XYZ file of C-alpha atoms in Angstrom:
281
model
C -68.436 166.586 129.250
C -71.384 167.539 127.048
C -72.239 171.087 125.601
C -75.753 172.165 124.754
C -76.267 175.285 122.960
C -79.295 177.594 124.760
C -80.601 180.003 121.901
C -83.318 182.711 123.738
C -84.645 185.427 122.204
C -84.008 187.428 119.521
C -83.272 191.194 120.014
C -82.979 194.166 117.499
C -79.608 196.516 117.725
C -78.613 199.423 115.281
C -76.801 198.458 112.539
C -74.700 201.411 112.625
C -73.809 201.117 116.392
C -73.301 197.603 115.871
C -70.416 198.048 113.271
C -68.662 201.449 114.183
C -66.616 202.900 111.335
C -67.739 200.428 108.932
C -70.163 201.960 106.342
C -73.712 200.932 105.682
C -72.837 200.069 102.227
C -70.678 197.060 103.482
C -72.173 195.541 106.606
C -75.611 195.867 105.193
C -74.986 192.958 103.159
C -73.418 190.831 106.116
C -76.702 191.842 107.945
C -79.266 193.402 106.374
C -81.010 195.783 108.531
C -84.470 196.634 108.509
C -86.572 200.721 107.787
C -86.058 201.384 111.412
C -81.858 200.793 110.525
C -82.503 197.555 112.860
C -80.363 194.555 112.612
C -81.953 191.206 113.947
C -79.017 189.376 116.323
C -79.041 186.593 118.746
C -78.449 185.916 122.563
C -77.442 182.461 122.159
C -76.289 180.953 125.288
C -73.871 178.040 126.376
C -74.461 174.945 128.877
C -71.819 172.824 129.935
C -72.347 169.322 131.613
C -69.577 168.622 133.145
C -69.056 165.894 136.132
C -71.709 166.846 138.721
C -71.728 170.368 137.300
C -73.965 172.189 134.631
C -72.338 175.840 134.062
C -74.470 178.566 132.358
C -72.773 180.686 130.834
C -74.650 183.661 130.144
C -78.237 184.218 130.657
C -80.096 186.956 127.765
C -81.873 189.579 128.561
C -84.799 188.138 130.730
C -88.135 189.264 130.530
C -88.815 191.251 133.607
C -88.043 194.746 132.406
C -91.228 197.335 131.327
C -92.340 197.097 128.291
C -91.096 200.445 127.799
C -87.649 198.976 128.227
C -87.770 196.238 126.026
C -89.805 197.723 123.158
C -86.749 199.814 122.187
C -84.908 196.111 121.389
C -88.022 194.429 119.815
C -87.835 190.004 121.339
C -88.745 187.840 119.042
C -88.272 184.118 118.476
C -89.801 181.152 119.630
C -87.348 180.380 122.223
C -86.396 181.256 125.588
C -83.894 180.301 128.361
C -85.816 178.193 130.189
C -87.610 176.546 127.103
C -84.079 176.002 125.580
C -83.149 174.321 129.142
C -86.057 172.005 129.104
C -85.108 171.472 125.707
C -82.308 169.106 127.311
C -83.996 167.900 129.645
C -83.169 170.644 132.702
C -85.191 172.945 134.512
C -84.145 176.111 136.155
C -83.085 174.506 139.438
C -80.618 172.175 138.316
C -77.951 175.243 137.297
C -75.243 174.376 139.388
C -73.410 177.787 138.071
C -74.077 180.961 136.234
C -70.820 182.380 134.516
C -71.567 186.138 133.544
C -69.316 187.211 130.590
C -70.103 190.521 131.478
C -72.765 192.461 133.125
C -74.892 194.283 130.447
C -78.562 193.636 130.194
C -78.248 191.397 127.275
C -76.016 188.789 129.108
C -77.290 188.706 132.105
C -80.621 189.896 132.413
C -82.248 186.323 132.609
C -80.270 185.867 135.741
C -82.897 187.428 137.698
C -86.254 187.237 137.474
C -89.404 189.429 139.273
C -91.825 187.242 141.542
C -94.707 189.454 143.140
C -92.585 192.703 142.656
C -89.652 191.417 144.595
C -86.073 190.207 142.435
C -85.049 186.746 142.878
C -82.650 184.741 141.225
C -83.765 182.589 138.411
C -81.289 179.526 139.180
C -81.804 179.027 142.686
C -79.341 176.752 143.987
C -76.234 178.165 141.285
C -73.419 179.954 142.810
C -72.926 183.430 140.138
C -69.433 183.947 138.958
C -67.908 187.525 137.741
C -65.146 189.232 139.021
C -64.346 192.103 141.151
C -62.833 194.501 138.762
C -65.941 193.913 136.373
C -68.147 193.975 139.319
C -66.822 197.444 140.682
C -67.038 199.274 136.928
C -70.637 197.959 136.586
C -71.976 198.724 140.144
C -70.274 201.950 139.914
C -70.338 202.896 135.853
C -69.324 205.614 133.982
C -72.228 207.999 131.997
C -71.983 205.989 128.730
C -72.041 202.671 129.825
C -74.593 203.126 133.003
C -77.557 202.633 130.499
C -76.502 198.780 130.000
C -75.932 198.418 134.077
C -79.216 197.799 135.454
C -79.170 197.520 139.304
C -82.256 195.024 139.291
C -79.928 192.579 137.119
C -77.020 192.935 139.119
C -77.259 193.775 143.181
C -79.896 191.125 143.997
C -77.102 188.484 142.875
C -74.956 190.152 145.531
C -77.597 190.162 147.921
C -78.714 186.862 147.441
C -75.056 185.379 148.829
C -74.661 183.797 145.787
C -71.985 185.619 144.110
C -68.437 184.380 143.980
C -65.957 186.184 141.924
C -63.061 184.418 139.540
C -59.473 186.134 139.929
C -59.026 188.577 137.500
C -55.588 188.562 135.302
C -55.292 190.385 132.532
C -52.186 188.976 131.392
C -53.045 184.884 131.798
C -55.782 182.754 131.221
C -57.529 181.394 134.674
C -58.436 177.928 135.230
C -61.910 177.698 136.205
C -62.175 173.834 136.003
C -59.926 171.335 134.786
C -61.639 172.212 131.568
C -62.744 175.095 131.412
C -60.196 178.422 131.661
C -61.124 182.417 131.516
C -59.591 184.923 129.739
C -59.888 188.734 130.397
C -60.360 191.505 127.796
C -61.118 194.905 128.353
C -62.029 196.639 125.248
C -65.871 196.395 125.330
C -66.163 197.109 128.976
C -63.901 196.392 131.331
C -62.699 192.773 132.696
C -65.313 191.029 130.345
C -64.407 187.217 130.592
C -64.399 185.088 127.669
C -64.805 180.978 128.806
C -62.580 178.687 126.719
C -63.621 175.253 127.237
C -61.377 171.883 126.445
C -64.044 169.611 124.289
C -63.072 165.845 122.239
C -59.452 167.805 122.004
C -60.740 171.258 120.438
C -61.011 174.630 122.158
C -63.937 176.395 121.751
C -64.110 179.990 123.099
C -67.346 181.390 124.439
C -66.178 185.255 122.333
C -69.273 187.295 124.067
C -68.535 191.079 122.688
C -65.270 190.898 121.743
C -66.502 189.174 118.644
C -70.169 189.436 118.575
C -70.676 187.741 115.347
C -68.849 186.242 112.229
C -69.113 189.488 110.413
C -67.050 191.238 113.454
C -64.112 189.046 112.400
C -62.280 191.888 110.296
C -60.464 193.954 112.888
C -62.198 197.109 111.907
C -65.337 195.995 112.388
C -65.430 196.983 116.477
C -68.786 198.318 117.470
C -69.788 201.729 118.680
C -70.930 200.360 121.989
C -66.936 199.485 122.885
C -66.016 201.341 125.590
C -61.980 201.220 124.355
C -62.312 200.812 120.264
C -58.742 201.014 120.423
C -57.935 197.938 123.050
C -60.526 196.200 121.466
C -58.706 196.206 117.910
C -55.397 195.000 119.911
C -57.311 192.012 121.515
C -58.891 191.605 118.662
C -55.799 190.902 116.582
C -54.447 188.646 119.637
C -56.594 186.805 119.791
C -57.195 186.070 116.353
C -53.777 185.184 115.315
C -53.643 182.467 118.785
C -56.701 181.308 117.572
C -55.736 180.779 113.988
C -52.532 179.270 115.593
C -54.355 176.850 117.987
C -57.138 176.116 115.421
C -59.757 177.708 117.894
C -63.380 177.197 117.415
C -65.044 180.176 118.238
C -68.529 179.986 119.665
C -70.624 183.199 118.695
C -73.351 184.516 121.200
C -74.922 187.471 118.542
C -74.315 185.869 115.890
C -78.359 185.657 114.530
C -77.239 182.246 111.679
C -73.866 181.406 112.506
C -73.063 179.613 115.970
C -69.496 178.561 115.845
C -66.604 178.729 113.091
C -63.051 178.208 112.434
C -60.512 180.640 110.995
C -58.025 180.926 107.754
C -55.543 183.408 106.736
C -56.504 184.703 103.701
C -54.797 187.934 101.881
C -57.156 190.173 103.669
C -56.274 188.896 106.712
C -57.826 186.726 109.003
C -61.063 185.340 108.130
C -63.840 182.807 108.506
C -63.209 179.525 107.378
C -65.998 176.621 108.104
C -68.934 177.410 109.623
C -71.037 174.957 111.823
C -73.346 174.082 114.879
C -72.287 173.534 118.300
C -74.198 169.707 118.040
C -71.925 169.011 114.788
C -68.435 169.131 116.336
């Protein structure tokens, strides 16, 4: 097995919506935002080579929206998916499957792309994994959350034949491959699947929104964006004290600096210990 980070672009969010309850006076100096109240973060992707597989696991945000879409989130970077691929020596076609954490534009926007004003997929030959209870509360979504459910990211995957959905458990982790397990949390929106990979006898855990970023490590730091602040702060804790347990390393897709880290107890509770690249493991 061989992992291969895939780093696209780099978005804006608002610092405030970002870290909920936590004041500007504190997470200002974790990430300083900019006049506009704009913290920079990252849609950092994860490839896994693994037999006569390479799994995706999420996508970005794409680049086929209107400008007037994407100006509100401000891409910059030098890097994108497919640059990142090539990177390592793969192209587009050679996906064998797309795992999508969770359905908001930011994730898994890249999966499809716009050819001559039709929607296509951008891995052609991948199979697309989610899962049905995700699937139904993002093709049918509540007023808050409908904003981040874009039908041009989601129902040409369905209509494409393509999509196969993982069992959904909340209460146990699902193999996927002999390697590679999902677990379920439903704080952020619900059913979001978090990948936990088996790699030279460490886990590392794909966190997507449950833990955005290092600085989201403290359990009160749970963005406004959660659609269940309260769940969130109970998987949070969870998770954090199995992780601790099971010396976890925890893979960070937001994170704009940090890409993966380990955890401590510490008298303020649990918090970052080392902090490192995927490549360095």
């Amino acid at each position: 097995m061989k992992l291969f980070t895939i780093d696209t672009e780099l978005f804006k969010l608002d610092g405030g919506a970002m870290f909920g309850v936590v004041p500007k006076s504190i997470w200002n100096k974790l990430n300083p935002a900019d006049e506009n109240n704009l913290c920079t973060w990252a849609m950092r992707c994860l490839l896994i080579q693994e037999e006569d597989r390479l799994i995706l696991i999420d996508t970005g945000i794409g680049n086929k929206q209107e400008q007037k879409f994407l100006q509100h989130y401000y891409l910059h970077g030098n890097d994108t998916l497919e640059k990142s691929l090539q990177n390592h020596g793969f192209a587009v076609e050679d996906i064998t499957d797309v795992i999508l954490t969770h359905l908001h534009f930011d994730h898994c926007g890249g999966a499809i792309k716009k050819v001559d004003n039709e929607y296509i997929l951008t891995f052609p030959n991948a199979t697309y994994w989610s899962n049905e209870m995700h699937w139904q509360w993002a093709t049918y979504p509540n007023d808050r959350e409908k904003a981040s459910f874009l039908p041009e990211n989601i129902l040409p995957i369905k209509g494409s034949g393509k999509l196969q959905f993982i069992p959904f458990d909340e209460n146990n982790v699902v193999a996927f491959t002999s390697n590679i397990s999902i677990r379920f949390v439903s704080g952020h929106t619900k059913a979001m699947m978090l990948p936990q990979i088996k790699y030279k006898n460490k886990t590392i855990v794909y966190m997507a929104d449950l833990l955005p970023a290092a600085a989201h490590i403290p359990l009160p730091y749970v963005m406004a964006y959660d659609m269940f602040p309260l769940t969130t702060l109970q998987e949070k804790q969870q998770f954090l004290e199995e992780a601790l347990e099971n010396d976890y390393i925890l893979f960070f897709e937001h994170d704009p600096i940090i890409e993966c880290c380990t955890l401590k107890r510490t008298d303020r509770g649990i918090r970052m210990s080392e902090s490192f690249r995927l490549i360095d493991i």
